[in-house]
PDB file of C-alpha atoms in Angstrom:
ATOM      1  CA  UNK A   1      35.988 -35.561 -10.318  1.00  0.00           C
ATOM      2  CA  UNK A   2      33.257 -32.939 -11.038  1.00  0.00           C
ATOM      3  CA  UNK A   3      34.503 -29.574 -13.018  1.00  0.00           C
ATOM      4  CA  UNK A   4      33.745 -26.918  -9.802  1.00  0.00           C
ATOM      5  CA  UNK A   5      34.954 -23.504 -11.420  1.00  0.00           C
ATOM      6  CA  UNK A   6      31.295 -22.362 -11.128  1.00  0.00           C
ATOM      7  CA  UNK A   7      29.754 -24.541  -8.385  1.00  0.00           C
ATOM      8  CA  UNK A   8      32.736 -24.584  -6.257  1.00  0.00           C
ATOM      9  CA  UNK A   9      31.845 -26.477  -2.543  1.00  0.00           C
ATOM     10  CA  UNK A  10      28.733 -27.859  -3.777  1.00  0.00           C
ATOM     11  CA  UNK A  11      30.536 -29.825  -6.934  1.00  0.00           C
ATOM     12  CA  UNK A  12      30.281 -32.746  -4.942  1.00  0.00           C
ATOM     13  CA  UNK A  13      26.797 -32.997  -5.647  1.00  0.00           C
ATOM     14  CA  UNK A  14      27.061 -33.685  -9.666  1.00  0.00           C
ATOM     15  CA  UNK A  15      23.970 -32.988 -11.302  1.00  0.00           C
ATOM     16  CA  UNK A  16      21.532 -33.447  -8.390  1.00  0.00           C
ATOM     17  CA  UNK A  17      19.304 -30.945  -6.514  1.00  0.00           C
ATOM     18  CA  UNK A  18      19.190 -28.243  -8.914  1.00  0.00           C
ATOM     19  CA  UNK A  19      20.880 -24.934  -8.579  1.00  0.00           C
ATOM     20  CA  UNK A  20      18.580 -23.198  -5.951  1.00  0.00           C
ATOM     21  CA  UNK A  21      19.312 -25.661  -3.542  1.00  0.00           C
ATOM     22  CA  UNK A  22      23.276 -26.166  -4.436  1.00  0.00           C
ATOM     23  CA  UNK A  23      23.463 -22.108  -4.294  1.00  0.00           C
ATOM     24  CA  UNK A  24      22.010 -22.083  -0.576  1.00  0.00           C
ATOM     25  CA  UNK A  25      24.123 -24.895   0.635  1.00  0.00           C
ATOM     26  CA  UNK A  26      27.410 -22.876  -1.275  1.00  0.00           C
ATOM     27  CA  UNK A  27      26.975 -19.528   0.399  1.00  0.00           C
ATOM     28  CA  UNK A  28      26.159 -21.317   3.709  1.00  0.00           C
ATOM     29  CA  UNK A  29      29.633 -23.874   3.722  1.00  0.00           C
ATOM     30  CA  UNK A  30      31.691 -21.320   2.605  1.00  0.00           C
ATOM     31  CA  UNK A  31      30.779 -18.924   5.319  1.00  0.00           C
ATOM     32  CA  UNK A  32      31.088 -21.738   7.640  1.00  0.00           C
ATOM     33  CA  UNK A  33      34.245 -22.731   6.789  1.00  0.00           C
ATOM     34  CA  UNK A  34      36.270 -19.093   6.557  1.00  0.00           C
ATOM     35  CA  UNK A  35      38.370 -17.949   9.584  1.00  0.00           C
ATOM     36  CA  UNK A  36      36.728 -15.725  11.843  1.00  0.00           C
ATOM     37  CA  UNK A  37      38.257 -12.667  14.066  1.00  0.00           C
ATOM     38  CA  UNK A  38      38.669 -14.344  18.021  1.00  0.00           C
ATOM     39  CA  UNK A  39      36.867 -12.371  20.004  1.00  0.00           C
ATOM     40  CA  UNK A  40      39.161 -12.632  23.357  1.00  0.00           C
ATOM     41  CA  UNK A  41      42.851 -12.644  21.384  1.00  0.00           C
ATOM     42  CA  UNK A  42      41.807 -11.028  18.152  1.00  0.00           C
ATOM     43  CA  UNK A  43      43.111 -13.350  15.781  1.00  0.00           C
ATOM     44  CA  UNK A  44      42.027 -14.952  12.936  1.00  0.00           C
ATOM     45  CA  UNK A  45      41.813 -18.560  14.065  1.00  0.00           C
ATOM     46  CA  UNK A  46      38.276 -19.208  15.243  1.00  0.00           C
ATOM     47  CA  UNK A  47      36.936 -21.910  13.687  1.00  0.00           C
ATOM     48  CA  UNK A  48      33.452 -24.127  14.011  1.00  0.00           C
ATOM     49  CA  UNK A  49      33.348 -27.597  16.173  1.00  0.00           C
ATOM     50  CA  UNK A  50      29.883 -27.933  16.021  1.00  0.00           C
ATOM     51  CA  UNK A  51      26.480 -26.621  15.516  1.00  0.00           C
ATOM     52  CA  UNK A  52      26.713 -23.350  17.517  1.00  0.00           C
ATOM     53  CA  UNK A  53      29.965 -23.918  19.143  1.00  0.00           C
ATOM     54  CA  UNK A  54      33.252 -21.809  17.813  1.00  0.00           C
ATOM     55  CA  UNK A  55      36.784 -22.467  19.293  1.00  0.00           C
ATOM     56  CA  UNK A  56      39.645 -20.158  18.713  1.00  0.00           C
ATOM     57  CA  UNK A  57      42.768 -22.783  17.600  1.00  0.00           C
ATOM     58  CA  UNK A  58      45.713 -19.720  19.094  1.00  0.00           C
ATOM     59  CA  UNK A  59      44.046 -18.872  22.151  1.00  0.00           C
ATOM     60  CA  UNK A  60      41.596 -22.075  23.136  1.00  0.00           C
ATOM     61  CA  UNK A  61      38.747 -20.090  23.908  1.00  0.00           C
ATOM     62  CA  UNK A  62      35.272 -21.764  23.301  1.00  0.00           C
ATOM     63  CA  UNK A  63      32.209 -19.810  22.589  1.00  0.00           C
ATOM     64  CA  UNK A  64      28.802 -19.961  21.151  1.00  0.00           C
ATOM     65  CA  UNK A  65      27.122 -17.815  18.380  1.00  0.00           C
ATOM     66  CA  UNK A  66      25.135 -19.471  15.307  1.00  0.00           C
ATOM     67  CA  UNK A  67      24.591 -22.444  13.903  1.00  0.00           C
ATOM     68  CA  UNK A  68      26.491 -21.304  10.444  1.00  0.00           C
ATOM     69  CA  UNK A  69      28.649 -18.283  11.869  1.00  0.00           C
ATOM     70  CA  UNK A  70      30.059 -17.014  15.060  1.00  0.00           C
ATOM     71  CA  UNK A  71      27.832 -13.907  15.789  1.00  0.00           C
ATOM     72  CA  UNK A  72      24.087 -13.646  13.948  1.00  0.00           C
ATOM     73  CA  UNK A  73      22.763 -10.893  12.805  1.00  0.00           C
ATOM     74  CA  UNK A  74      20.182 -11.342  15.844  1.00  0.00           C
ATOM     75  CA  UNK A  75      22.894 -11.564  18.690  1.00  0.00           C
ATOM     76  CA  UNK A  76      24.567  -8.353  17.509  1.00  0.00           C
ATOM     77  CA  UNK A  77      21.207  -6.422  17.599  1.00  0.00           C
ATOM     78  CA  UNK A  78      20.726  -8.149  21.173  1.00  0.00           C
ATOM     79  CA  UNK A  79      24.461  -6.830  22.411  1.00  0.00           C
ATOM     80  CA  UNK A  80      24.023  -3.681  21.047  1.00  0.00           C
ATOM     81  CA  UNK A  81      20.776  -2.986  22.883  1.00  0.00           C
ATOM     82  CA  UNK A  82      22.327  -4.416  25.928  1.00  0.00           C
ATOM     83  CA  UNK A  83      24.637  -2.231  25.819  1.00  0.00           C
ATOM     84  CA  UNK A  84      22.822   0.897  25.142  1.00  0.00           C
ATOM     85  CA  UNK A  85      20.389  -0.098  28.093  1.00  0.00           C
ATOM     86  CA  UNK A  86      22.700  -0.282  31.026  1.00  0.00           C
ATOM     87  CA  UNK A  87      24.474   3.026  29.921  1.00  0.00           C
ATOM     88  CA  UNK A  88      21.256   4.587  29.662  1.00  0.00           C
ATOM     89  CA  UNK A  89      20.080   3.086  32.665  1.00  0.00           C
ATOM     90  CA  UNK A  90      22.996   4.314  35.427  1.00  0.00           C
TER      91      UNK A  90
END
């Protein structure tokens, strides 16, 4: 097996595809693959079942959000406007 102190997820990829592309893919798997915060029970158990979809493993809820992680920096900007629009608006 590959020595992965320094490359860590990617070390499956040997010497191949140069360490640009091995960084990317890194920083994107491991963020993919780290517990996120539910957002119905508040528990750390949401985890990805496929591009897009998240499913909380304590409380079964199933949600979507990005491709990579649950909420993007895009659908938080989009919430919070929402939100400051209809208690602006009333």
């Amino acid at each position: 097996m590959a020595r992965t102190k320094k490359v860590g997820i990617t070390g499956r990829f040997g010497a191949r595809y140069g360490r640009k592309a091995k960084r990317s893919v890194k920083i994107i798997e491991e963020n993919m693959k780290k517990d996120y915060i539910c957002p119905k029970c508040d528990r750390p158990f949401v985890k990805r079942e496929a591009a897009g979809i998240w499913k909380c493993r304590k409380c079964g809820a199933v949600f979507t959000g990005g491709a990579f992680i649950p909420q993007t920096p895009m659908g938080k900007s989009a919430a919070r406007n929402i939100r400051h629009a209809n208690v602006g608006g009333e």
